[in-house]
Tab-separated table of C-alpha atoms in Angstrom:
chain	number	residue	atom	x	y	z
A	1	UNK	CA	40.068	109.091	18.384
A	2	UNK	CA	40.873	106.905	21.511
A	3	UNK	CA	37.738	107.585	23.550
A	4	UNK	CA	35.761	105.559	27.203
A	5	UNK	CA	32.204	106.335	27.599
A	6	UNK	CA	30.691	105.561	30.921
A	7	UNK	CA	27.200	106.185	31.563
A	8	UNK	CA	25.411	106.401	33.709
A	9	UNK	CA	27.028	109.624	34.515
A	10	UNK	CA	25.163	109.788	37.926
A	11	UNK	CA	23.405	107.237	39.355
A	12	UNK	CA	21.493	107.272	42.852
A	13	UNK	CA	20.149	104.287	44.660
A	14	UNK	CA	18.583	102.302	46.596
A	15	UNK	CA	20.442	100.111	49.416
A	16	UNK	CA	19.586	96.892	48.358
A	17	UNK	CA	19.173	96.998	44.522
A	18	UNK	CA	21.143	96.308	41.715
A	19	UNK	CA	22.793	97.704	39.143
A	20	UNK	CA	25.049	97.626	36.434
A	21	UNK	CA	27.491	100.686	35.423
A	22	UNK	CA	28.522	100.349	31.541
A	23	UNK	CA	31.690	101.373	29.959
A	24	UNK	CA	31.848	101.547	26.454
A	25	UNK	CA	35.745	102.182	24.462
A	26	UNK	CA	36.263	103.122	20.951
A	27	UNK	CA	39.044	100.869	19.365
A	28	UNK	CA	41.008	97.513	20.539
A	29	UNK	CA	42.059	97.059	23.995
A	30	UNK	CA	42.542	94.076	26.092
A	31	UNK	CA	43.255	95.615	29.288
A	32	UNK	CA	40.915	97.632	31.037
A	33	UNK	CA	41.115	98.871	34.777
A	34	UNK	CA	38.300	100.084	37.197
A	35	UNK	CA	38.902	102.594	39.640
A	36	UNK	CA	37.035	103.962	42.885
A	37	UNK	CA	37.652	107.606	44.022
A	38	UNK	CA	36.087	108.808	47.335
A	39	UNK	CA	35.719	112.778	47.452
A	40	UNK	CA	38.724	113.997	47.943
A	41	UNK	CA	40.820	111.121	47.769
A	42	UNK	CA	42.543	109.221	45.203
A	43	UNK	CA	42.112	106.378	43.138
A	44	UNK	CA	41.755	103.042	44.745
A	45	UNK	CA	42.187	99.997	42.291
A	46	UNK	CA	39.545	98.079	42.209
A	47	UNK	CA	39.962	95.297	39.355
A	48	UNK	CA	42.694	94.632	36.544
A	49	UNK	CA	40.826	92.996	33.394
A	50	UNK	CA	43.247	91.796	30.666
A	51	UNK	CA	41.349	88.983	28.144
A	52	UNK	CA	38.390	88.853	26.618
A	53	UNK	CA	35.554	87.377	28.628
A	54	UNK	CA	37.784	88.204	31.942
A	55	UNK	CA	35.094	88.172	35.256
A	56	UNK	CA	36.510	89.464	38.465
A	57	UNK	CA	34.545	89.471	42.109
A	58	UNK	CA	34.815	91.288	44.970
A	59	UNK	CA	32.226	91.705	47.533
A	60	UNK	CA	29.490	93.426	46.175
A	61	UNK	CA	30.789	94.154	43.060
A	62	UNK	CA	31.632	92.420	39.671
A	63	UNK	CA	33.729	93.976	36.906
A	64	UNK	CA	33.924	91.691	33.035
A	65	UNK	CA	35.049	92.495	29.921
A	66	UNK	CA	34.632	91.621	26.182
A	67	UNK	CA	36.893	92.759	24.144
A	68	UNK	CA	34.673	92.133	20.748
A	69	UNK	CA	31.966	94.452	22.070
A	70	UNK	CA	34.763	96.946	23.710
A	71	UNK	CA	32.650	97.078	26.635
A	72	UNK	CA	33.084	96.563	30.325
A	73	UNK	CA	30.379	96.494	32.632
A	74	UNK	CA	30.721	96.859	36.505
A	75	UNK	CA	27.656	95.611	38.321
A	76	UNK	CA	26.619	96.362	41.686
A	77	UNK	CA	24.679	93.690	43.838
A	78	UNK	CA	22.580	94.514	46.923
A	79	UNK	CA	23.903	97.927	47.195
A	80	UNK	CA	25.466	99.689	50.597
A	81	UNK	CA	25.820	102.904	51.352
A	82	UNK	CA	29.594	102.501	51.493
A	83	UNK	CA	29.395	101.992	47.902
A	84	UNK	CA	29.014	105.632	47.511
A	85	UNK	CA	31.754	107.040	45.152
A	86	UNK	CA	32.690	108.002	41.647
A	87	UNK	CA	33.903	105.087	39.821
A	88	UNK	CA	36.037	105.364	36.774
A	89	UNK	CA	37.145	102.603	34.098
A	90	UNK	CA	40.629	103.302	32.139
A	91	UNK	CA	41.496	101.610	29.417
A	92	UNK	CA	45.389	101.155	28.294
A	93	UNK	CA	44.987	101.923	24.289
A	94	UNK	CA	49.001	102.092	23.841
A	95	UNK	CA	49.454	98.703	22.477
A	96	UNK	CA	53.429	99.625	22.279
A	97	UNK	CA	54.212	99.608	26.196
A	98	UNK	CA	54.067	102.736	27.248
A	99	UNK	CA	50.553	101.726	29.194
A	100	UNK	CA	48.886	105.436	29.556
A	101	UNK	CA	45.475	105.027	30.368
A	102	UNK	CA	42.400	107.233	29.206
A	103	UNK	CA	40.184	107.268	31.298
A	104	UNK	CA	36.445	107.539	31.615
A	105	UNK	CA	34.337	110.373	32.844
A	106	UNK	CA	32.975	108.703	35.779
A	107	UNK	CA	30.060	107.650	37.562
A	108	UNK	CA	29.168	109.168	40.639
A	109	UNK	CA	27.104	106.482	43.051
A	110	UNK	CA	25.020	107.920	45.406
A	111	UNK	CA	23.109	104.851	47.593
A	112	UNK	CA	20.416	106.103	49.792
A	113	UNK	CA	19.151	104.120	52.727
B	1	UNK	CA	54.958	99.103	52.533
B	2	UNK	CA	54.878	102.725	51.506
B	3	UNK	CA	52.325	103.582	48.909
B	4	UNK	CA	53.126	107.142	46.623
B	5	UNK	CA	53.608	109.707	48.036
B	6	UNK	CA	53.364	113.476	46.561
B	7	UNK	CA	54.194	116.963	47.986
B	8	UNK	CA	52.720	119.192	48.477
B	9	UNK	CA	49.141	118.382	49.075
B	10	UNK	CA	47.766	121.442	47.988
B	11	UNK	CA	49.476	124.668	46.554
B	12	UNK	CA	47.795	128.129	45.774
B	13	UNK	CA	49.857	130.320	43.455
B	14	UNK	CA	49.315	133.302	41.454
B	15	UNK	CA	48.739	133.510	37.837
B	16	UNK	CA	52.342	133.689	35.892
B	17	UNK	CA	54.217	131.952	38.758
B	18	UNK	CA	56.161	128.548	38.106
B	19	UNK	CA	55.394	125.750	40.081
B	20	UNK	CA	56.646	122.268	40.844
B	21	UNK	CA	55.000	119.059	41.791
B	22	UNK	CA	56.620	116.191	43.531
B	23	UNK	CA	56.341	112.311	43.501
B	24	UNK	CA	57.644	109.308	45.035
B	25	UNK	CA	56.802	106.353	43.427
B	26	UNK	CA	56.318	102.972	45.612
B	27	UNK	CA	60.191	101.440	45.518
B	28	UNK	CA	61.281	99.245	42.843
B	29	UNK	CA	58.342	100.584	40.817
B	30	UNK	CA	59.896	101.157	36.910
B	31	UNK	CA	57.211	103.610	35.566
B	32	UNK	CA	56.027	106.309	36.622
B	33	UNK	CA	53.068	108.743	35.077
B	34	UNK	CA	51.522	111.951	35.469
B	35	UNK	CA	47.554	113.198	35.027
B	36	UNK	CA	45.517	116.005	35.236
B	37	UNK	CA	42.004	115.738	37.173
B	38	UNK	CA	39.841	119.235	36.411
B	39	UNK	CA	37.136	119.364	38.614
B	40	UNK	CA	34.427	116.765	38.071
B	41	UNK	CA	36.339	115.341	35.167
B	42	UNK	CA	37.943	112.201	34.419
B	43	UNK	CA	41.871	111.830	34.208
B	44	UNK	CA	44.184	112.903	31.363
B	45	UNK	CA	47.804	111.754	30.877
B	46	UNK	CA	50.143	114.124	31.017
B	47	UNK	CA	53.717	111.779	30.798
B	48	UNK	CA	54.777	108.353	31.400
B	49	UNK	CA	58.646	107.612	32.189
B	50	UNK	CA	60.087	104.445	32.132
B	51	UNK	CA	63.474	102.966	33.161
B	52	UNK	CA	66.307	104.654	31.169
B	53	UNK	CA	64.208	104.977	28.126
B	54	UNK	CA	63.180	108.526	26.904
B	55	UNK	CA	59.438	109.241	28.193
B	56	UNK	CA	56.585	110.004	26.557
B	57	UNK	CA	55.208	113.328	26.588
B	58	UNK	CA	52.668	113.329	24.408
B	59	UNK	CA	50.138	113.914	26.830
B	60	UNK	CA	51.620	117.108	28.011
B	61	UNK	CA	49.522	120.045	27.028
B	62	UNK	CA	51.697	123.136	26.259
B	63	UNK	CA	55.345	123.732	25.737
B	64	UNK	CA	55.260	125.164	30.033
B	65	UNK	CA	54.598	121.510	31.148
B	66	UNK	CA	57.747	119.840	31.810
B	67	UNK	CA	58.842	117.022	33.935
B	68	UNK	CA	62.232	115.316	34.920
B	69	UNK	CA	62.398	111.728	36.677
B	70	UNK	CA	66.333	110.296	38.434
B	71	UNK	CA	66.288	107.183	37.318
B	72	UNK	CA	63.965	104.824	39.042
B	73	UNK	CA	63.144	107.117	41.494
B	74	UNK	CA	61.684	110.942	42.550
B	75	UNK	CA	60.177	112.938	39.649
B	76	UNK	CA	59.091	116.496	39.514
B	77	UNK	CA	56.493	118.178	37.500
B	78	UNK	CA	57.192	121.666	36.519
B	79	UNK	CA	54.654	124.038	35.279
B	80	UNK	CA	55.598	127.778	34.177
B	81	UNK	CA	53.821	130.805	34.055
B	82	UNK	CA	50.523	129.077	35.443
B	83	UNK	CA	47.511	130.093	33.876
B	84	UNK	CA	44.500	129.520	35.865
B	85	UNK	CA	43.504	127.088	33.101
B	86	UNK	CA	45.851	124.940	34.903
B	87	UNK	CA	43.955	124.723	37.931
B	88	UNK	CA	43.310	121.327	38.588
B	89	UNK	CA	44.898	117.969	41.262
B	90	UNK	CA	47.792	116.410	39.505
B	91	UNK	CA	48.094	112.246	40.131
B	92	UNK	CA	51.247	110.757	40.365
B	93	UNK	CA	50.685	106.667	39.652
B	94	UNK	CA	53.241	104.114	39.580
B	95	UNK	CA	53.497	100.216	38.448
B	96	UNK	CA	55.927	97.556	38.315
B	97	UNK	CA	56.459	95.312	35.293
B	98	UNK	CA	55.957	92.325	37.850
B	99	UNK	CA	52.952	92.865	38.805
B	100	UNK	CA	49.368	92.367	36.811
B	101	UNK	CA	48.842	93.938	33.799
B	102	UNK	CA	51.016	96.959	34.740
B	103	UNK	CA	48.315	98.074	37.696
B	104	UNK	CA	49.037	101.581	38.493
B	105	UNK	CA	48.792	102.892	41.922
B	106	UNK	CA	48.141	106.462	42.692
B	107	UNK	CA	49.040	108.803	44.844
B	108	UNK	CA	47.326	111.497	47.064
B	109	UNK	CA	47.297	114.659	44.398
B	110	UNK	CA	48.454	117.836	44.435
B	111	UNK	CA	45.789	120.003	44.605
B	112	UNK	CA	46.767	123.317	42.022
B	113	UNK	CA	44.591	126.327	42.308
B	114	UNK	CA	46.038	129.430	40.049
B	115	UNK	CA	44.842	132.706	41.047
């Protein structure tokens, strides 16, 4: 069964810590996407991983992957408040082309000032 | 340029009604693919078209989920005899073969509520 675990489920926060959101798969992938959805809105692409040992930066937050483990870990440094969201990671389990994604549950981010 | 687009936003019908979804993917985009967010819930494919080639439904979750795609362009979503099951926003995402690791980009939703 193609499955993505994500946990924490919910997380809330302090502005100014760390943290590190983990997303676990269930059978070989080398591409793996994280998402950010705002209540309400859509998904917003936030980083495209697609080899093992793949690291990706932006701002506060750093997405890698390794493909051995099947896990991808999104980490948050110095959190804001405009971090607050549900972030999901997909991963593309097709293999043949067709590039569905399944997707995660989510992790809702609450950051409290 | 213009991101996708989807119509209508939101759409109340009544149990046993058909309904039908609309997207437009970003222009020049070759695939095109359909999920299902229930509240609180992660995404689940529904269908994924590509080019010419037949899509794949196998994502679709009863024989009153259809959808049609023109080409490269609009596709429709078609839903019959809603249950309220099928409550839910439907995503419309598109990529292009030229860009990273087939990145999709979504659009806005349709918001379903069956009544």
């Amino acid at each position: 069964e193609l499955k993505v675990e994500q946990n924490p489920l919910f997380l809330s926060m302090q502005e100014g810590k760390n943290y590190t959101i983990y997303c676990n798969y269930s059978t070989t992938s080398d591409r793996l996407y994280w998402y950010r959805q705002d209540p309400g809105k859509s998904l917003e692409s936030l980083f495209v991983l697609l080899s093992n040992g793949a690291v990706k930066q932006e701002g506060r937050l750093m997405a890698s992957l390794d493909t051995k483990a099947r896990l991808s870990t999104l980490h948050i440094t110095a959190a804001v408040h405009d971090l607050s969201a549900t972030y999901f990671c997909a991963v593309d389990f097709s293999g043949a082309g067709s590039y569905q994604l399944t997707f995660g549950k989510g992790t809702k981010l609450s950051v409290i000032p | 340029g213009a991101g996708v687009s989807q119509s209508p936003s939101n759409k109340v019908t009544e149990k046993g009604k058909d309904v039908e979804l609309r997207c437009d993917p970003i222009s020049g985009h070759t695939a095109l693919y359909w999920y299902r967010q229930r509240l609180g819930q992660g995404l689940e494919f529904l269908i994924y078209f590509q080019g010419n080639s037949a899509p794949d439904k196998s994502g679709l979750p009863s024989d009153r989920f259809s959808a049609e795609r023109t080409g490269e362009s609009v596709s429709t979503l078609t839903i019959q005899r809603t249950q309220q099951e099928d409550s839910a926003v439907y995503l419309c995402a598109s990529s292009s073969s030229l860009g990273q690791g087939y990145e999709q980009y979504f659009g806005p939703g349709t918001r379903l509520t069956v009544t």
